[in-house]
Short mmCIF file of C-alpha atoms in Angstrom, two decimals:
data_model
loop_
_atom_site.label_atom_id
_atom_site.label_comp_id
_atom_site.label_asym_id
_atom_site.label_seq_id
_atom_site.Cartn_x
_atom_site.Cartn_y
_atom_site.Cartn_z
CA UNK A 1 -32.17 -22.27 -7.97
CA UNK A 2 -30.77 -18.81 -8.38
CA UNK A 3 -27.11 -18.78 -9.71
CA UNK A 4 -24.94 -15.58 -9.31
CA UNK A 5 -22.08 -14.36 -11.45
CA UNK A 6 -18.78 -14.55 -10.06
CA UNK A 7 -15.45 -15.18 -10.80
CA UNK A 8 -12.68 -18.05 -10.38
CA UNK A 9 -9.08 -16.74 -8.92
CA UNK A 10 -8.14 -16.81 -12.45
CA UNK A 11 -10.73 -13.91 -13.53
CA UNK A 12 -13.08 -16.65 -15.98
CA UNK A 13 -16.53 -16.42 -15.00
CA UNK A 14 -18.30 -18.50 -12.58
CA UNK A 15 -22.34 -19.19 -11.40
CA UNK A 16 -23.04 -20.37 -8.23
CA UNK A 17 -25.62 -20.65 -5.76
CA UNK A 18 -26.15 -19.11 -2.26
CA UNK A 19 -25.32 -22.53 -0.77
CA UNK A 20 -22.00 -22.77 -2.46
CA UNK A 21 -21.05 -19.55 -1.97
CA UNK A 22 -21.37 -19.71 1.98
CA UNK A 23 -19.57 -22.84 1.45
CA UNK A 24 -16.64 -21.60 -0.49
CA UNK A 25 -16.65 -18.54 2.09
CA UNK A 26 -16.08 -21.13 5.32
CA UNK A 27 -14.06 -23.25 3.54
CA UNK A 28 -11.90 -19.89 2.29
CA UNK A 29 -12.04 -18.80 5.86
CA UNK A 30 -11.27 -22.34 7.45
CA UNK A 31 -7.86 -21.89 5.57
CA UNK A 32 -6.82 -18.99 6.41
CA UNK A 33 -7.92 -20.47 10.42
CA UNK A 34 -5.94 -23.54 10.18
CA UNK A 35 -2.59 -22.05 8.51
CA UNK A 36 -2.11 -18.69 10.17
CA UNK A 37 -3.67 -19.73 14.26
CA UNK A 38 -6.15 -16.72 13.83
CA UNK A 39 -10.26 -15.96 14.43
CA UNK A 40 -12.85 -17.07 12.67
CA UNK A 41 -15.33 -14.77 11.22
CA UNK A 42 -18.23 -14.35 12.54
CA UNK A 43 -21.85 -16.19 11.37
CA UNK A 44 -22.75 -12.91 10.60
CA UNK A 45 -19.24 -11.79 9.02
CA UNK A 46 -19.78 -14.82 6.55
CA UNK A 47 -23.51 -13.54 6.00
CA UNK A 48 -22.38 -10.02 5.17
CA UNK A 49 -19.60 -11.28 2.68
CA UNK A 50 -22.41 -13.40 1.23
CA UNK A 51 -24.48 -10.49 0.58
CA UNK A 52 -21.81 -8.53 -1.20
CA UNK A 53 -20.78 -10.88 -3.37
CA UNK A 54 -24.43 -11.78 -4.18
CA UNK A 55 -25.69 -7.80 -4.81
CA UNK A 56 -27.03 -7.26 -8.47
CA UNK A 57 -24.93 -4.91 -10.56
CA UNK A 58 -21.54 -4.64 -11.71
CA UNK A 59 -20.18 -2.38 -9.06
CA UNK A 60 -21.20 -2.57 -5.42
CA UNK A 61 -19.84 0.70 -2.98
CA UNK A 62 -19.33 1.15 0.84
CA UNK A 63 -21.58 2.67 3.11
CA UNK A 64 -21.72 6.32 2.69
CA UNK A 65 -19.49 7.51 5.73
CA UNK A 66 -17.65 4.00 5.63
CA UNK A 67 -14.87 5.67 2.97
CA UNK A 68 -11.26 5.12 3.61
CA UNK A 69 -7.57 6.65 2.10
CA UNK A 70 -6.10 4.74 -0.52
CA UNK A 71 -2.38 4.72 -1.19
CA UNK A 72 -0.83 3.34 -4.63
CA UNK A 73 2.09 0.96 -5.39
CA UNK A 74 3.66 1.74 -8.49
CA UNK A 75 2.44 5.20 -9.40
CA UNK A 76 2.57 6.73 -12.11
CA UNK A 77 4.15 3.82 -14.00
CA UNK A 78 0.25 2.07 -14.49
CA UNK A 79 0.02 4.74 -17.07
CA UNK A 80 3.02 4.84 -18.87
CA UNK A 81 4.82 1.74 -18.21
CA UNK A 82 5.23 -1.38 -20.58
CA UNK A 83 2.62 -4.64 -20.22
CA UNK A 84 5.74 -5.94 -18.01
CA UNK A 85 4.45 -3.48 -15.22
CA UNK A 86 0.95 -3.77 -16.14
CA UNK A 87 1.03 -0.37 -17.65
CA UNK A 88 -0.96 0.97 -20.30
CA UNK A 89 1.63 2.67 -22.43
CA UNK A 90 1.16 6.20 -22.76
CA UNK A 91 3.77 8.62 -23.35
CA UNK A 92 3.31 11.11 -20.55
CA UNK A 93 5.79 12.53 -18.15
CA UNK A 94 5.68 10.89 -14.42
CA UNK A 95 4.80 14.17 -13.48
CA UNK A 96 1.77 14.69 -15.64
CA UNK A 97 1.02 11.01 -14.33
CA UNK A 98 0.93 12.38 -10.71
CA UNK A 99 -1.22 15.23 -11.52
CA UNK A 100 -3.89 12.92 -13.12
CA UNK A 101 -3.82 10.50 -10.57
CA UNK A 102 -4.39 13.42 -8.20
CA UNK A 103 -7.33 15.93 -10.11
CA UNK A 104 -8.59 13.64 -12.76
CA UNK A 105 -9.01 10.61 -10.69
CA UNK A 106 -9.39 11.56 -7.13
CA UNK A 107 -6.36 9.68 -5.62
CA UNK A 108 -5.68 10.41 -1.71
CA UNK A 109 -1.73 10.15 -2.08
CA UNK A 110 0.69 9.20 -4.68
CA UNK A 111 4.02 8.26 -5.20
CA UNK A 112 6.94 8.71 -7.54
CA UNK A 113 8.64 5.47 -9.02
CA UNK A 114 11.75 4.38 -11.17
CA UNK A 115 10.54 2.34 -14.02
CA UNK A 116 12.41 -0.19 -12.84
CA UNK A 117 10.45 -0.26 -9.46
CA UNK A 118 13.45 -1.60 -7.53
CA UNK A 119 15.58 0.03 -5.47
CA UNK A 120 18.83 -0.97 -7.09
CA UNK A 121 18.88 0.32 -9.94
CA UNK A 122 17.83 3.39 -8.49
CA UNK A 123 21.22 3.95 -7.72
CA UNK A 124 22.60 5.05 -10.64
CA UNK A 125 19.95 7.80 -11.25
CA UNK A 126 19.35 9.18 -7.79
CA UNK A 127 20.07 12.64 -9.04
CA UNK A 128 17.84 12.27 -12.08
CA UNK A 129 15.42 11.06 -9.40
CA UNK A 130 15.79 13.76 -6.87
CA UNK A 131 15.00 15.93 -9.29
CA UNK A 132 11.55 14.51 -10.56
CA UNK A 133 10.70 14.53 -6.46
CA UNK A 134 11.40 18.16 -6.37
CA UNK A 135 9.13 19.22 -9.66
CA UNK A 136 6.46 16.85 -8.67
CA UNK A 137 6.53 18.54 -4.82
CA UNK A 138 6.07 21.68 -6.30
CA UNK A 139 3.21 20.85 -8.41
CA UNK A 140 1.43 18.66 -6.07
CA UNK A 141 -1.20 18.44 -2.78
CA UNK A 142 -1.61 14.96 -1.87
CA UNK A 143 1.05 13.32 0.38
CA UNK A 144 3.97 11.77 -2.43
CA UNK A 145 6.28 8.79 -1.35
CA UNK A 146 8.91 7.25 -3.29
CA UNK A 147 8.14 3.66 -4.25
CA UNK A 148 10.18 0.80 -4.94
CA UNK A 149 10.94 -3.00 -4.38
CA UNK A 150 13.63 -4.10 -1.75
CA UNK A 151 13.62 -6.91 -4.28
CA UNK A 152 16.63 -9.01 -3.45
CA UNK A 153 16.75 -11.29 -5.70
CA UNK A 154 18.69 -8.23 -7.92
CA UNK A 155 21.62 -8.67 -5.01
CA UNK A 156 22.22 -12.34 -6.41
CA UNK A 157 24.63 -13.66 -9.11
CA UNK A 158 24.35 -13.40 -12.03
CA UNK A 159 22.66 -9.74 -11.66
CA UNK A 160 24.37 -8.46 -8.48
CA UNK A 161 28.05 -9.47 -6.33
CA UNK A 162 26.95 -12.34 -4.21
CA UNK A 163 26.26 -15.79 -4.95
CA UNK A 164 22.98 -17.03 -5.22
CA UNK A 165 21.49 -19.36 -1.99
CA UNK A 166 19.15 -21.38 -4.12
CA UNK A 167 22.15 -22.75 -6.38
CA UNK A 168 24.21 -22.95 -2.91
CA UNK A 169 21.68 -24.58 -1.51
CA UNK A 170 21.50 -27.46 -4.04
CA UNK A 171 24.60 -28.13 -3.70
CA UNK A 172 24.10 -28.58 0.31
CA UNK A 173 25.75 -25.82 1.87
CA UNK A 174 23.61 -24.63 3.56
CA UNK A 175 25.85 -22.25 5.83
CA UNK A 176 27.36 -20.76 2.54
CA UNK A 177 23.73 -19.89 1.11
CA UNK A 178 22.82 -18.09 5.00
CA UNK A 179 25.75 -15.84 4.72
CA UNK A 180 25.19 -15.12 1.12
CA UNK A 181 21.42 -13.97 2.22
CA UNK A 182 23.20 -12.27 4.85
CA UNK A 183 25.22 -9.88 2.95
CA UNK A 184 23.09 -9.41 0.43
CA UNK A 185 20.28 -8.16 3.51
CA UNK A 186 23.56 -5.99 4.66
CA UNK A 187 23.81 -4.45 1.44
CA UNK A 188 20.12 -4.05 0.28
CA UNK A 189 19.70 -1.95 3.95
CA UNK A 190 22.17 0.19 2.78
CA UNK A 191 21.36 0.66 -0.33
CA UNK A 192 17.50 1.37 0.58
CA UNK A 193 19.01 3.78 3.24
CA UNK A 194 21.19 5.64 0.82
CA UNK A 195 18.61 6.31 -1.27
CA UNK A 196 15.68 7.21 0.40
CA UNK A 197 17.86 9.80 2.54
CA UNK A 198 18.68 11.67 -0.65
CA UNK A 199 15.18 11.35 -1.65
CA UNK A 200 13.89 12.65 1.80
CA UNK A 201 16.62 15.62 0.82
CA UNK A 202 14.48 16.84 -2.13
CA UNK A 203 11.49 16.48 -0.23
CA UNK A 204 9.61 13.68 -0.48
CA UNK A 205 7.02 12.72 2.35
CA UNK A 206 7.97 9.32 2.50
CA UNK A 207 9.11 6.10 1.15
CA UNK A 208 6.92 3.04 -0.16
CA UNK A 209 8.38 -0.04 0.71
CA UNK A 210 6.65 -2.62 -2.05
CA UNK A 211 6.69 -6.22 -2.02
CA UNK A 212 8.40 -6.67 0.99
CA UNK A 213 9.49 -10.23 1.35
CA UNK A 214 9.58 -11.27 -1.78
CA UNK A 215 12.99 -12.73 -1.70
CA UNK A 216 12.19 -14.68 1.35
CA UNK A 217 13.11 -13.70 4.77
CA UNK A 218 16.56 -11.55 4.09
CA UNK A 219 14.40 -9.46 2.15
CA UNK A 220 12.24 -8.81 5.27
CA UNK A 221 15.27 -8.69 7.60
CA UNK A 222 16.84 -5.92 5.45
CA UNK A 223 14.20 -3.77 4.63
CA UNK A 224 12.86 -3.36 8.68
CA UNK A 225 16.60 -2.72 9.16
CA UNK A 226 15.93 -0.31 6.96
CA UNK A 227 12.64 1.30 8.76
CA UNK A 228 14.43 1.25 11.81
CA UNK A 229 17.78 3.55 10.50
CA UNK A 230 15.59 5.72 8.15
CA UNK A 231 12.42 6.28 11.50
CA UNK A 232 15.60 7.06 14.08
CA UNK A 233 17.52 10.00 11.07
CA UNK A 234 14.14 10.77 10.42
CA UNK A 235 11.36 11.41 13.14
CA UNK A 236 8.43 12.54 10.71
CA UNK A 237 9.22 10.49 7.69
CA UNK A 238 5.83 8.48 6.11
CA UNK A 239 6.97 5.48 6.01
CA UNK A 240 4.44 2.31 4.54
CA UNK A 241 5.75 -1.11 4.40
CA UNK A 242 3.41 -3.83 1.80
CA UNK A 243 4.30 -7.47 2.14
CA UNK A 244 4.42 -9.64 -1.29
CA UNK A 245 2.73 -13.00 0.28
CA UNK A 246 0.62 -13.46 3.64
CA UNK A 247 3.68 -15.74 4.81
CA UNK A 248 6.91 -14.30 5.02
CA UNK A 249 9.47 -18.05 3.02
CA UNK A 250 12.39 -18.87 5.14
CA UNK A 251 14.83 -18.76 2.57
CA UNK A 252 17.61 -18.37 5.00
CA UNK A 253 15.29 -19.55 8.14
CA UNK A 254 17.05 -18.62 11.28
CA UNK A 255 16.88 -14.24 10.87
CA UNK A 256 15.62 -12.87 13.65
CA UNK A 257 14.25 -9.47 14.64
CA UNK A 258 13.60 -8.17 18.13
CA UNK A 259 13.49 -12.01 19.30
CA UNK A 260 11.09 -12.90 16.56
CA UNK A 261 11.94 -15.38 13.99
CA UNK A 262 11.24 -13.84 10.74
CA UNK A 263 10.86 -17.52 8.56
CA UNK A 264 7.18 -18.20 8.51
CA UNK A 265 5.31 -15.29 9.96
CA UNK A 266 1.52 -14.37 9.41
CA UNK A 267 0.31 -10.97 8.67
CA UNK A 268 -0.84 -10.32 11.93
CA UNK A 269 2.58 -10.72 13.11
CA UNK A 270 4.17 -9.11 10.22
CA UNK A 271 2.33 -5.98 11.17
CA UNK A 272 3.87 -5.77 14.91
CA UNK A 273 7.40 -5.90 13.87
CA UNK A 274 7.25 -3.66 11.13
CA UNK A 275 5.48 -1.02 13.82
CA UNK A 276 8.25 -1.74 15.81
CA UNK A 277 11.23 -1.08 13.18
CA UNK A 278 9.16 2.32 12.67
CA UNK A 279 6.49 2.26 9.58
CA UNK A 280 3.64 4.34 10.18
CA UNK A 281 0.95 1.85 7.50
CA UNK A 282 1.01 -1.56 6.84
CA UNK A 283 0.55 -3.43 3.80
CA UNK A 284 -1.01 -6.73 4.63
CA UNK A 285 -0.86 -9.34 1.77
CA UNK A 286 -3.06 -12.52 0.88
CA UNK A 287 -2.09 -14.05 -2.41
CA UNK A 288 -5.09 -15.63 -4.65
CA UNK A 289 -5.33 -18.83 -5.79
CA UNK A 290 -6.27 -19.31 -9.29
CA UNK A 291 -8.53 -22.30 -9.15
CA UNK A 292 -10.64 -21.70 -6.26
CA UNK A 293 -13.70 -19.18 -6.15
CA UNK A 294 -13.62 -16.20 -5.50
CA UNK A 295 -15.55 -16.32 -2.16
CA UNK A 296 -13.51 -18.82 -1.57
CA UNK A 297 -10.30 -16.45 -1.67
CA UNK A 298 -12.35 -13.59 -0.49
CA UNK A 299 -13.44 -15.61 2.82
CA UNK A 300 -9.76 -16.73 3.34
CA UNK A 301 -8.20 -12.83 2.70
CA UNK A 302 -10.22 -11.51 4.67
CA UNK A 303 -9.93 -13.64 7.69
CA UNK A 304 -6.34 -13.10 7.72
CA UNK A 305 -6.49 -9.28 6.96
CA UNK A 306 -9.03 -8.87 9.24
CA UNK A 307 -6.59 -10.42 12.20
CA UNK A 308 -3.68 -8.18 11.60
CA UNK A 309 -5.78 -4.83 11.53
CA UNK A 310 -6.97 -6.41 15.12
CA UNK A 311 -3.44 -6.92 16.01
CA UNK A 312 -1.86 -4.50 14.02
CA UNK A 313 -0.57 -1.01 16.22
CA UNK A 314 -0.81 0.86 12.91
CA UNK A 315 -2.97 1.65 10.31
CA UNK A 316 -3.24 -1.05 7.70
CA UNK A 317 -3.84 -0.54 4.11
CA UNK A 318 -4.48 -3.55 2.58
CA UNK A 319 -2.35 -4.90 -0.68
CA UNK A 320 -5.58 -5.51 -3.33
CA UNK A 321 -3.60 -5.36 -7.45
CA UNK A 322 -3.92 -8.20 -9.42
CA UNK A 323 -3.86 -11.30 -7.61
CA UNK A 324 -3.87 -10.44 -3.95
CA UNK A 325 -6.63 -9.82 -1.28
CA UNK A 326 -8.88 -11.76 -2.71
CA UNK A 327 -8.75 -10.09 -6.50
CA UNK A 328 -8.19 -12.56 -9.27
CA UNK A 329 -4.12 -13.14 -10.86
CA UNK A 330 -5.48 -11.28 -14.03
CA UNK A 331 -3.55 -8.47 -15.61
CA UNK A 332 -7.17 -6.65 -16.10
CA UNK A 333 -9.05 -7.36 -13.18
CA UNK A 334 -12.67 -7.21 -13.53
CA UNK A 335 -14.49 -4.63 -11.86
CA UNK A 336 -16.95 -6.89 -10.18
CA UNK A 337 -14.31 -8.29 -8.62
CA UNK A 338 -12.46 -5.95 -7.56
CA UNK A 339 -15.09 -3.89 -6.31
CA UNK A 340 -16.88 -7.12 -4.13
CA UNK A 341 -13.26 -7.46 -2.61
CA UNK A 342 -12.99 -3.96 -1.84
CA UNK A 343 -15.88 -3.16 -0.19
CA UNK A 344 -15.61 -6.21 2.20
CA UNK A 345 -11.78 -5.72 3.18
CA UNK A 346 -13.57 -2.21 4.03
CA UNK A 347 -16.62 -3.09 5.43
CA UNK A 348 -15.65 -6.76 7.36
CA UNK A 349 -12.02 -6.87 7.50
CA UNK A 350 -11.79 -3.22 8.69
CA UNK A 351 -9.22 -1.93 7.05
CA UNK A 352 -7.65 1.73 7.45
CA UNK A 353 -7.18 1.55 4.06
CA UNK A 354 -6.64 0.31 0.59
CA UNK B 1 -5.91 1.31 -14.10
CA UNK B 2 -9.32 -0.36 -14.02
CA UNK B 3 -8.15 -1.72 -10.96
CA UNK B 4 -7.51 1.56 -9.08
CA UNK B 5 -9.85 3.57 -10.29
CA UNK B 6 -12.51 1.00 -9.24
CA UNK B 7 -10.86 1.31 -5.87
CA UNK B 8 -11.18 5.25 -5.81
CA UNK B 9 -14.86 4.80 -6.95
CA UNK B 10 -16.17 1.75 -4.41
CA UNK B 11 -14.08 2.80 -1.66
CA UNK B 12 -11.69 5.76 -1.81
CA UNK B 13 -12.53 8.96 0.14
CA UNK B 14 -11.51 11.33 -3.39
CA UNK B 15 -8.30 13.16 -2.75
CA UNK B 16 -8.51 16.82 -2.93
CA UNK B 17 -12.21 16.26 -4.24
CA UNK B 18 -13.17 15.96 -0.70
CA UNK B 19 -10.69 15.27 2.14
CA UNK B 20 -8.52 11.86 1.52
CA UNK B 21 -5.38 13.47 1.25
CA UNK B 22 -5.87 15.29 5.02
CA UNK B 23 -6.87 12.17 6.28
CA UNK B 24 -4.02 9.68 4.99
CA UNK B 25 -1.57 12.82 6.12
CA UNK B 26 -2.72 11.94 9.79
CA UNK B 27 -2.62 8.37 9.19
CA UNK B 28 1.11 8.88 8.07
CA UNK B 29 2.55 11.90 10.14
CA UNK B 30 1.00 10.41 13.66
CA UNK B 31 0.28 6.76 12.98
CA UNK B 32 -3.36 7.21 13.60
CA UNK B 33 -6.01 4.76 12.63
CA UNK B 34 -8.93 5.31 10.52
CA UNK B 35 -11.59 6.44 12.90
CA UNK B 36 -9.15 8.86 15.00
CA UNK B 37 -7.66 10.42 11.99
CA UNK B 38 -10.96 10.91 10.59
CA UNK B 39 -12.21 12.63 13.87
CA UNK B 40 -8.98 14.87 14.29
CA UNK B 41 -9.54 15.96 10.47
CA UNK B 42 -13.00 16.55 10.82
CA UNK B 43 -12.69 18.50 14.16
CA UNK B 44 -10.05 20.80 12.23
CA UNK B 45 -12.23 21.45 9.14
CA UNK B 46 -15.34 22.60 11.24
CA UNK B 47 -17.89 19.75 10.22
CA UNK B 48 -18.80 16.17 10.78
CA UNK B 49 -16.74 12.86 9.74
CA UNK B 50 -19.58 11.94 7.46
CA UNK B 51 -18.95 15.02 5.54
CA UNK B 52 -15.42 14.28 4.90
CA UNK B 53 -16.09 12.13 1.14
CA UNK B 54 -18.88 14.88 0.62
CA UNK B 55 -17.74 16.84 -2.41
CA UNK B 56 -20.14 18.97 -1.93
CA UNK B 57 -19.10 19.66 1.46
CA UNK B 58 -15.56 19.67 0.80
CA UNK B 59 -15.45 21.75 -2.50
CA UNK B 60 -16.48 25.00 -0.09
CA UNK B 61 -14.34 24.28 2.75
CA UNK B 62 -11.47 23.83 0.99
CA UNK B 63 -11.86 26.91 -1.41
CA UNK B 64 -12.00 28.96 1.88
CA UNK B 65 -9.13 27.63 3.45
CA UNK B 66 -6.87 27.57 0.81
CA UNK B 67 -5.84 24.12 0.97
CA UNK B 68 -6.81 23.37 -2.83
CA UNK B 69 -9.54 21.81 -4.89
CA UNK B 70 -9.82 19.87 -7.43
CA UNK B 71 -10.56 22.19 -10.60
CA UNK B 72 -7.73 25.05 -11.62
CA UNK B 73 -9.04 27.87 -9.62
CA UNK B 74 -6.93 30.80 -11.29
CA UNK B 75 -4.94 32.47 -8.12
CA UNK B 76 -5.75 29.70 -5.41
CA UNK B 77 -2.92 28.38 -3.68
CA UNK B 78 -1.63 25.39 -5.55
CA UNK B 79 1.33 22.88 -4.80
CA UNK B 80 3.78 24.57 -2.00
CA UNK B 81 1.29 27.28 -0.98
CA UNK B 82 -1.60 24.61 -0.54
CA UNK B 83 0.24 22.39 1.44
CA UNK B 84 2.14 25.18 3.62
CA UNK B 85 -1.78 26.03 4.46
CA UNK B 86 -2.59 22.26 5.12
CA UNK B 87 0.65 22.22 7.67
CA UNK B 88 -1.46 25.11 9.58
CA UNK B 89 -4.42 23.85 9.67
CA UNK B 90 -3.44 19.85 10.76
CA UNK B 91 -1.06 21.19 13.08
CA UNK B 92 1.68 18.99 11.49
CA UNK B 93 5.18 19.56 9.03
CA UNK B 94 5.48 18.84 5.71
CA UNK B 95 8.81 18.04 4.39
CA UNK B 96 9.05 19.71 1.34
CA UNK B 97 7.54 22.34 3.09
CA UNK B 98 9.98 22.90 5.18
CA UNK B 99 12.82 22.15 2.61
CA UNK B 100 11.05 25.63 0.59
CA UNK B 101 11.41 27.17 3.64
CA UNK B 102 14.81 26.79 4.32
CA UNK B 103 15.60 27.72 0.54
CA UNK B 104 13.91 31.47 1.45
CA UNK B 105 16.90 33.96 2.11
#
């Protein structure tokens, strides 16, 4: 029986048949089904992912006509940021690093990023970082936001003023660890706020909100606070909001916003309230998991992404780097891979973009 | 950068190449999805949606309206100039646009 080459969440290489792959597709899909309350796909759907993942050749492409934008987290720092960022070290400028991205390798926007990529430590630098907006505006076409991390965790002892929840937490106060995630959210809103309105100053066409989440549900509460303030001092702003898992962890478990409880919420609801704060694109997330197929995760991402572009009131570009929407956790993701999963978030899923 | 470039290549609509930076500036100025943005962009360049990842297409177009292209054109409108011409043509602001405008005495 005919065996195709494809890959394990983990990257390794994996043969399987026709029958397993439509297998691994419904069970990926079944998954996503059971834990998030959305559609199915389709008999058809299935069939189409099937064929994707089962075309000869090391790169498959959408349909001519079928193309879509594609917006970057990170930047410039891919190129000449350290392994820790998954860059590739070379010593350019962030500028030259924008103007590569944008003439040598056809990139529809761009943005501009603190090697860091948090917005904390941002902080410090904002002038040194208003300025590298303002050169890169001048040089540049394609629309440039300012990227970074809400990333929490950075608000915590022992790197920032409050004390940390999970060591309150062990300790069984819970109440304590709540109003620590409180006014660290509190903080990070402002903080976000501050800086993004100096970086709107010197021109940038937006902000980049990356990773959204990742400190559990504070991290979500601030950073649509955030949307909301920065959308109502600024009408026209770009604003793009990416999630860092398809379910939002109830650290603290009882935020709330506009009525919704944040703790435990699916991308397709993710995508409503962030439209609501204010974003204009959406960055739906569905993590991989490293010891299933990769139909497998491809059939389970893109039944969930699939549900929040249905739901979704803006355009959502789907979260696909290393280890997310059905691309293996590998620091160099394989091209087959990446390429199978993009075309089907494209071509099934529907995506506005990548 | 394997991964985004394979992006660009399976499913990416080029940049200034061809017309992905007009369309992902409608997406973002008037959160408009895919297909409408694509339409409104299309309508405003004079030819069809299908033409919009066209290089070909696109390398003409763009030339002519003075929006920028993808090779250093010696005396085409680059950066500011570019995108003051993309404003015009989308109908829409730009805020570093404006911010160069307001510098102007």
């Amino acid at each position: 029986m005919t065996e195709y080459a494809l890959r394990r969440g983990d990257g390794q290489r994996l043969f399987l048949t026709k029958n397993q792959i439509r297998d691994d597709l419904q069970d990926g899909m079944n998954d996503a089904c059971e834990l998030g309350s959305v559609p199915a796909l389709s008999s058809d759907e299935l069939d189409k992912l099937a064929e994707i993942l089962m075309t000869p050749g090391r790169m498959v492409g959408v349909e001519t006509g079928m193309e879509v934008p594609v917006t970057h987290d990170i930047g410039t720092i891919r190129l000449d940021g350290d392994q820790g960022n998954s860059g590739v070290g070379i010593p350019s400028s962030r500028l030259v690093g924008m103007m590569f991205h944008e003439r040598a390798m056809g990139a529809d926007t761009m943005e501009l990023g603190h090697i860091d990529y948090s917005f904390k430590p941002v902080k410090p630098v904002i002038s040194n970082e208003m300025q590298a907006m303002e050169v890169v505006q001048q040089n540049m076409i394609v629309p440039i936001l300012y990227g970074a991390m809400p990333n929490m965790g950075l608000y915590y002892t022992p790197d920032g003023p409050f004390e940390n929840p999970g060591d309150l937490m062990k300790n069984f106060k819970i109440k304590e660890a709540q109003e620590m995630t409180e006014k660290s959210a509190e903080h990070l809103t402002r903080d976000m706020v501050w800086i993004m309105q100096r970086m709107m100053k010197a021109g940038a066409d937006g902000v980049n909100f990356d990773t959204t989440g990742a400190a559990g549900d504070g991290d979500l509460y601030a950073t649509l606070h955030a949307v909301e303030a920065l959308r109502k001092q600024f009408p026209k702003m770009y604003i793009e909001t990416g999630m860092a898992g398809e379910m939002v962890l109830g650290m603290h478990g009882e935020l709330e916003y506009n009525g919704q409880l944040l703790a435990g919420i699916w991308p397709h609801q993710q995508a409503k309230l962030l439209a609501k704060a204010g974003s204009n694109i959406f960055g739906p997330v569905v993590n991989t998991n490293t010891s299933k197929s990769s139909p497998w995760n491809l059939g389970r991402a893109v039944t969930f992404v699939k549900a929040a572009v249905k739901e979704s009131p803006i355009p959502c570009h789907v979260n696909m780097g290393m280890g997310v929407g059905g691309i293996p956790m590998f620091e160099t993701p394989t091209v087959d891979a990446v390429s199978h999963a993009s075309k089907a978030m494209v071509e099934v899923a529907g995506v506005d973009g990548i | 950068m394997g991964m985004p470039i394979t992006h660009i290549m399976t499913s990416g609509m080029s940049g200034i190449r061809a017309a992905g930076d007009l369309v992902a500036r409608m997406e973002f100025s008037k959160s408009m999805r895919l297909k409408p943005a694509k339409e409104y962009v299309a309508k405003k360049l004079g030819v069809s949606t299908f033409d919009l990842s066209d290089e070909y297409v696109m390398r003409e177009v763009r030339e002519n309206l003075g929006i920028g292209v993808i090779t250093s054109v010696a005396g085409a409108p680059k950066g500011h100039a570019a995108k003051m011409n993309i404003e015009k043509l989308l109908g829409i602001k730009i805020n570093c646009c404006d911010k160069f405008r307001k510098q102007m005495k």
